[in-house]
Amino acid sequence: MEISGYKTRAELLLRNYMLSDSFIIYSSVIDGIFACKLVYDLSQIFTSIYFKCYAKLSKSQQVEWNNRSISTVHAILVTTMSPYLAFWSDLLSDNQLSGLVIMRSSTVSTFVLGVSMGYFFTDLTMILWFCPSLGGLEYLVHHLLSMVAVTYAMLTGEGQLYVFMVLVSEATTPGINLRWYLDVAGMKKSKAYLVNGFLMVFAWLVARILLFIYLFYHVYINYDQVKHLPSFAIFLLSVVSLVLTMMNLVWFWKIVKGLKKTLAKRQ
């Protein structure tokens, strides 16, 4: 009877830990890192089988190919979950539940942020390891800002609504990666490359320009809630959003300029 009682208490403690915030945080980050490794390995295997151009690429290009596979999968995940959590779920809806919407979090929302954190950590590590082939200073700034914001929201449960709004911008990543894939595959003059260019401009305009304008508008009309955030959280919300907005505008100008250049060559 005594042994059975100890066993029951042990099982209860284990179950409580499995459902605790700390376990969700640590396990989700680790899951994100291992998922990146899995996608990288699978990309190596399947790409070498189904894409003949892969074998002709340099070693650094092959690394970048597989790295972009990771970012594509991450983008699909977060652009599936982020709009749902930010705009459609009861958890972060302005008109549902009680309490301040910017203070709400759940096991699911925290887990998604943890997986995303695992991705940003893995990608930043690869950028530093293979520097500068996978990106320059702007990518380091982007990832560091994203990691700080995601980590804060994940650990505190504060401001997750705005973090998910920003993560929706990852919807542009598959188009950017497809453009690179078509380029190294020698399909820069193809119709697919041109169509992808138009889609990139549209997706960037919606997900990285108009959405950020809506984010600032949402902060403005809900400032009565925002002011209850700790000072550091308000600082992060202001600085990260403004810096990413400026970076998005610069990148948008470059994308439009590139599309114009492509169109000029076809005339």
CSV table of C-alpha atoms in Angstrom, one decimal:
chain,number,residue,atom,x,y,z
A,1,MET,CA,0.0,0.0,0.0
A,2,GLU,CA,2.8,2.4,0.9
A,3,ILE,CA,4.7,1.6,-2.3
A,4,SER,CA,1.6,2.1,-4.3
A,5,GLY,CA,1.1,5.5,-2.6
A,6,TYR,CA,4.6,6.6,-3.4
A,7,LYS,CA,4.1,5.5,-7.0
A,8,THR,CA,0.9,7.5,-7.3
A,9,ARG,CA,2.5,10.6,-5.9
A,10,ALA,CA,5.5,10.2,-8.3
A,11,GLU,CA,3.2,9.8,-11.3
A,12,LEU,CA,1.3,13.0,-10.2
A,13,LEU,CA,4.5,15.0,-9.8
A,14,LEU,CA,5.7,13.8,-13.2
A,15,ARG,CA,2.3,14.7,-14.8
A,16,ASN,CA,2.4,18.1,-13.2
A,17,TYR,CA,5.9,18.8,-14.4
A,18,MET,CA,5.0,17.7,-17.9
A,19,LEU,CA,2.2,20.3,-17.9
A,20,SER,CA,4.3,23.0,-16.3
A,21,ASP,CA,5.4,26.1,-18.1
A,22,SER,CA,9.1,25.3,-17.7
A,23,PHE,CA,8.8,21.9,-19.3
A,24,ILE,CA,6.8,23.4,-22.2
A,25,ILE,CA,9.4,26.1,-22.8
A,26,TYR,CA,12.5,23.8,-22.7
A,27,SER,CA,10.9,21.0,-24.6
A,28,SER,CA,9.6,23.3,-27.4
A,29,VAL,CA,12.9,25.0,-27.9
A,30,ILE,CA,14.7,21.6,-28.0
A,31,ASP,CA,12.0,20.3,-30.4
A,32,GLY,CA,12.6,23.3,-32.6
A,33,ILE,CA,16.3,22.7,-32.8
A,34,PHE,CA,16.0,19.0,-33.5
A,35,ALA,CA,13.3,19.7,-36.1
A,36,CYS,CA,15.7,22.0,-37.9
A,37,LYS,CA,18.3,19.3,-37.9
A,38,LEU,CA,15.8,16.8,-39.3
A,39,VAL,CA,14.6,19.1,-42.1
A,40,TYR,CA,18.3,19.8,-43.0
A,41,ASP,CA,19.1,16.1,-43.3
A,42,LEU,CA,15.9,15.3,-45.2
A,43,SER,CA,16.6,18.2,-47.6
A,44,GLN,CA,20.0,16.8,-48.3
A,45,ILE,CA,18.6,13.3,-49.1
A,46,PHE,CA,15.6,14.2,-51.2
A,47,THR,CA,17.2,17.2,-53.0
A,48,SER,CA,20.1,15.1,-54.1
A,49,ILE,CA,17.7,12.5,-55.5
A,50,TYR,CA,15.0,14.7,-57.2
A,51,PHE,CA,17.0,17.8,-58.2
A,52,LYS,CA,19.9,17.1,-60.6
A,53,CYS,CA,21.2,20.6,-60.3
A,54,TYR,CA,22.0,20.1,-56.6
A,55,ALA,CA,25.1,18.0,-57.3
A,56,LYS,CA,26.5,20.8,-59.5
A,57,LEU,CA,26.2,23.4,-56.7
A,58,SER,CA,29.2,24.4,-54.6
A,59,LYS,CA,29.5,23.2,-51.0
A,60,SER,CA,28.4,26.6,-49.7
A,61,GLN,CA,25.4,26.7,-52.1
A,62,GLN,CA,24.3,23.2,-51.0
A,63,VAL,CA,24.5,24.3,-47.3
A,64,GLU,CA,22.4,27.4,-48.2
A,65,TRP,CA,19.9,25.2,-50.1
A,66,ASN,CA,19.3,23.0,-47.1
A,67,ASN,CA,19.3,26.0,-44.7
A,68,ARG,CA,16.5,27.6,-46.8
A,69,SER,CA,14.6,24.4,-46.6
A,70,ILE,CA,14.6,24.8,-42.8
A,71,SER,CA,13.4,28.4,-43.0
A,72,THR,CA,10.7,27.4,-45.4
A,73,VAL,CA,9.3,24.8,-43.1
A,74,HIS,CA,9.5,27.2,-40.2
A,75,ALA,CA,7.7,29.8,-42.2
A,76,ILE,CA,4.9,27.4,-43.1
A,77,LEU,CA,4.5,26.5,-39.4
A,78,VAL,CA,4.4,30.0,-38.0
A,79,THR,CA,2.2,31.5,-40.8
A,80,THR,CA,-0.3,28.7,-40.1
A,81,MET,CA,-0.4,29.1,-36.3
A,82,SER,CA,0.3,32.9,-35.9
A,83,PRO,CA,-2.8,34.2,-37.8
A,84,TYR,CA,-4.9,31.7,-35.9
A,85,LEU,CA,-3.6,32.7,-32.5
A,86,ALA,CA,-3.4,36.4,-33.2
A,87,PHE,CA,-6.7,37.0,-35.0
A,88,TRP,CA,-9.1,34.0,-34.8
A,89,SER,CA,-8.5,32.2,-31.5
A,90,ASP,CA,-10.5,33.1,-28.4
A,91,LEU,CA,-7.3,33.4,-26.4
A,92,LEU,CA,-6.0,36.6,-28.1
A,93,SER,CA,-9.3,38.0,-29.3
A,94,ASP,CA,-10.1,41.4,-28.1
A,95,ASN,CA,-13.7,40.5,-27.4
A,96,GLN,CA,-13.3,37.1,-25.7
A,97,LEU,CA,-12.4,36.0,-22.2
A,98,SER,CA,-11.5,38.3,-19.4
A,99,GLY,CA,-8.4,40.2,-18.5
A,100,LEU,CA,-6.0,42.2,-20.6
A,101,VAL,CA,-5.5,40.6,-24.1
A,102,ILE,CA,-1.8,41.4,-24.2
A,103,MET,CA,-1.2,39.5,-20.9
A,104,ARG,CA,-2.7,36.2,-22.2
A,105,SER,CA,-0.9,33.1,-23.1
A,106,SER,CA,-1.5,29.3,-23.3
A,107,THR,CA,0.4,26.1,-23.6
A,108,VAL,CA,-0.1,26.0,-27.3
A,109,SER,CA,1.0,29.6,-27.9
A,110,THR,CA,4.0,29.2,-25.7
A,111,PHE,CA,5.0,25.9,-27.4
A,112,VAL,CA,4.8,27.6,-30.8
A,113,LEU,CA,7.0,30.4,-29.6
A,114,GLY,CA,9.5,27.9,-28.2
A,115,VAL,CA,9.7,26.0,-31.6
A,116,SER,CA,10.2,29.3,-33.3
A,117,MET,CA,12.9,30.2,-30.8
A,118,GLY,CA,14.6,26.9,-31.6
A,119,TYR,CA,14.6,27.8,-35.3
A,120,PHE,CA,16.0,31.3,-34.8
A,121,PHE,CA,18.7,29.9,-32.6
A,122,THR,CA,19.7,27.3,-35.1
A,123,ASP,CA,19.6,29.6,-38.1
A,124,LEU,CA,21.6,32.3,-36.2
A,125,THR,CA,24.2,29.6,-35.3
A,126,MET,CA,24.5,28.6,-39.0
A,127,ILE,CA,24.8,32.2,-40.1
A,128,LEU,CA,27.6,32.8,-37.7
A,129,TRP,CA,29.3,29.5,-38.5
A,130,PHE,CA,29.2,29.9,-42.3
A,131,CYS,CA,29.5,33.7,-42.3
A,132,PRO,CA,29.1,35.5,-44.6
A,133,SER,CA,27.6,33.0,-47.1
A,134,LEU,CA,24.3,32.7,-45.3
A,135,GLY,CA,23.7,36.4,-44.7
A,136,GLY,CA,25.3,39.6,-43.5
A,137,LEU,CA,24.8,42.1,-40.7
A,138,GLU,CA,21.1,42.7,-41.5
A,139,TYR,CA,20.3,39.0,-40.9
A,140,LEU,CA,22.1,39.0,-37.6
A,141,VAL,CA,20.2,42.1,-36.4
A,142,HIS,CA,16.9,40.6,-37.6
A,143,HIS,CA,17.5,37.3,-35.8
A,144,LEU,CA,18.8,38.8,-32.6
A,145,LEU,CA,15.8,41.2,-32.3
A,146,SER,CA,13.4,38.3,-33.1
A,147,MET,CA,15.0,36.1,-30.5
A,148,VAL,CA,14.9,38.7,-27.8
A,149,ALA,CA,11.2,39.4,-28.5
A,150,VAL,CA,10.2,35.8,-28.8
A,151,THR,CA,12.1,34.8,-25.7
A,152,TYR,CA,10.6,37.5,-23.6
A,153,ALA,CA,7.0,36.7,-24.7
A,154,MET,CA,7.7,32.9,-24.2
A,155,LEU,CA,9.1,33.3,-20.7
A,156,THR,CA,6.7,35.9,-19.3
A,157,GLY,CA,3.5,35.3,-21.4
A,158,GLU,CA,3.3,39.0,-22.0
A,159,GLY,CA,2.8,40.6,-25.4
A,160,GLN,CA,2.4,37.3,-27.2
A,161,LEU,CA,-0.4,38.9,-29.4
A,162,TYR,CA,2.1,41.3,-31.0
A,163,VAL,CA,4.8,38.7,-31.3
A,164,PHE,CA,2.4,36.5,-33.3
A,165,MET,CA,1.5,39.5,-35.5
A,166,VAL,CA,5.1,40.0,-36.3
A,167,LEU,CA,5.7,36.3,-37.0
A,168,VAL,CA,3.0,36.4,-39.7
A,169,SER,CA,5.6,38.3,-41.7
A,170,GLU,CA,7.4,35.0,-42.1
A,171,ALA,CA,4.8,34.3,-44.9
A,172,THR,CA,7.2,36.1,-47.3
A,173,THR,CA,10.0,33.6,-46.6
A,174,PRO,CA,8.9,30.7,-49.0
A,175,GLY,CA,8.7,33.2,-51.9
A,176,ILE,CA,12.2,34.6,-51.2
A,177,ASN,CA,13.6,31.1,-50.9
A,178,LEU,CA,11.9,30.0,-54.2
A,179,ARG,CA,13.4,32.9,-56.0
A,180,TRP,CA,16.9,31.8,-54.8
A,181,TYR,CA,16.2,28.1,-55.8
A,182,LEU,CA,15.1,29.2,-59.3
A,183,ASP,CA,18.2,31.3,-59.6
A,184,VAL,CA,20.7,28.7,-58.7
A,185,ALA,CA,18.8,26.1,-60.8
A,186,GLY,CA,19.3,28.3,-63.9
A,187,MET,CA,15.7,29.3,-64.2
A,188,LYS,CA,16.1,33.1,-63.8
A,189,LYS,CA,14.6,33.7,-67.3
A,190,SER,CA,11.6,31.4,-66.7
A,191,LYS,CA,8.0,32.5,-66.3
A,192,ALA,CA,7.9,31.0,-62.8
A,193,TYR,CA,10.7,33.4,-61.8
A,194,LEU,CA,8.7,36.4,-63.0
A,195,VAL,CA,5.5,35.2,-61.4
A,196,ASN,CA,7.3,34.6,-58.2
A,197,GLY,CA,8.6,38.1,-58.3
A,198,PHE,CA,5.1,39.6,-58.5
A,199,LEU,CA,3.9,37.4,-55.7
A,200,MET,CA,6.9,38.4,-53.5
A,201,VAL,CA,6.1,42.1,-53.9
A,202,PHE,CA,2.4,41.5,-53.0
A,203,ALA,CA,3.2,39.2,-50.1
A,204,TRP,CA,5.8,41.6,-48.7
A,205,LEU,CA,3.5,44.6,-49.0
A,206,VAL,CA,0.7,42.8,-47.1
A,207,ALA,CA,2.7,40.8,-44.5
A,208,ARG,CA,5.6,43.2,-43.8
A,209,ILE,CA,4.3,46.7,-44.6
A,210,LEU,CA,0.5,46.8,-44.1
A,211,LEU,CA,0.5,44.3,-41.2
A,212,PHE,CA,3.1,46.4,-39.4
A,213,ILE,CA,1.0,49.5,-39.9
A,214,TYR,CA,-2.0,47.6,-38.4
A,215,LEU,CA,0.3,46.5,-35.5
A,216,PHE,CA,1.1,50.2,-34.7
A,217,TYR,CA,-2.6,51.1,-35.0
A,218,HIS,CA,-3.6,48.2,-32.7
A,219,VAL,CA,-1.0,49.4,-30.1
A,220,TYR,CA,-2.4,53.0,-30.4
A,221,ILE,CA,-6.1,52.1,-29.9
A,222,ASN,CA,-5.2,49.6,-27.1
A,223,TYR,CA,-2.7,51.8,-25.3
A,224,ASP,CA,-4.8,51.6,-22.2
A,225,GLN,CA,-3.8,47.9,-22.0
A,226,VAL,CA,-0.2,48.4,-23.4
A,227,LYS,CA,0.7,50.8,-20.6
A,228,HIS,CA,0.2,48.0,-18.1
A,229,LEU,CA,3.2,46.1,-19.6
A,230,PRO,CA,6.5,46.4,-17.8
A,231,SER,CA,8.9,49.1,-19.1
A,232,PHE,CA,11.2,46.6,-20.7
A,233,ALA,CA,8.3,45.0,-22.6
A,234,ILE,CA,7.2,48.4,-23.9
A,235,PHE,CA,10.8,49.1,-24.9
A,236,LEU,CA,10.9,45.9,-26.8
A,237,LEU,CA,7.6,46.5,-28.5
A,238,SER,CA,8.7,49.9,-29.6
A,239,VAL,CA,12.3,49.3,-30.7
A,240,VAL,CA,11.9,45.8,-32.2
A,241,SER,CA,8.8,46.9,-34.2
A,242,LEU,CA,10.3,50.1,-35.5
A,243,VAL,CA,13.7,48.5,-36.4
A,244,LEU,CA,12.0,45.6,-38.2
A,245,THR,CA,9.7,48.1,-40.0
A,246,MET,CA,12.6,50.1,-41.3
A,247,MET,CA,14.4,46.9,-42.4
A,248,ASN,CA,11.2,45.7,-44.2
A,249,LEU,CA,10.9,49.0,-46.0
A,250,VAL,CA,14.5,48.8,-47.2
A,251,TRP,CA,14.1,45.2,-48.3
A,252,PHE,CA,10.8,46.0,-50.0
A,253,TRP,CA,12.6,48.7,-52.0
A,254,LYS,CA,15.2,46.2,-53.1
A,255,ILE,CA,12.6,43.6,-54.1
A,256,VAL,CA,10.7,46.2,-56.2
A,257,LYS,CA,13.9,47.3,-57.8
A,258,GLY,CA,14.8,43.7,-58.6
A,259,LEU,CA,11.4,43.1,-60.2
A,260,LYS,CA,11.8,46.2,-62.3
A,261,LYS,CA,15.2,45.0,-63.4
A,262,THR,CA,13.8,41.6,-64.4
A,263,LEU,CA,11.0,43.2,-66.4
A,264,ALA,CA,13.4,45.5,-68.2
A,265,LYS,CA,15.5,42.6,-69.3
A,266,ARG,CA,12.4,40.9,-70.8
A,267,GLN,CA,11.5,43.9,-73.0
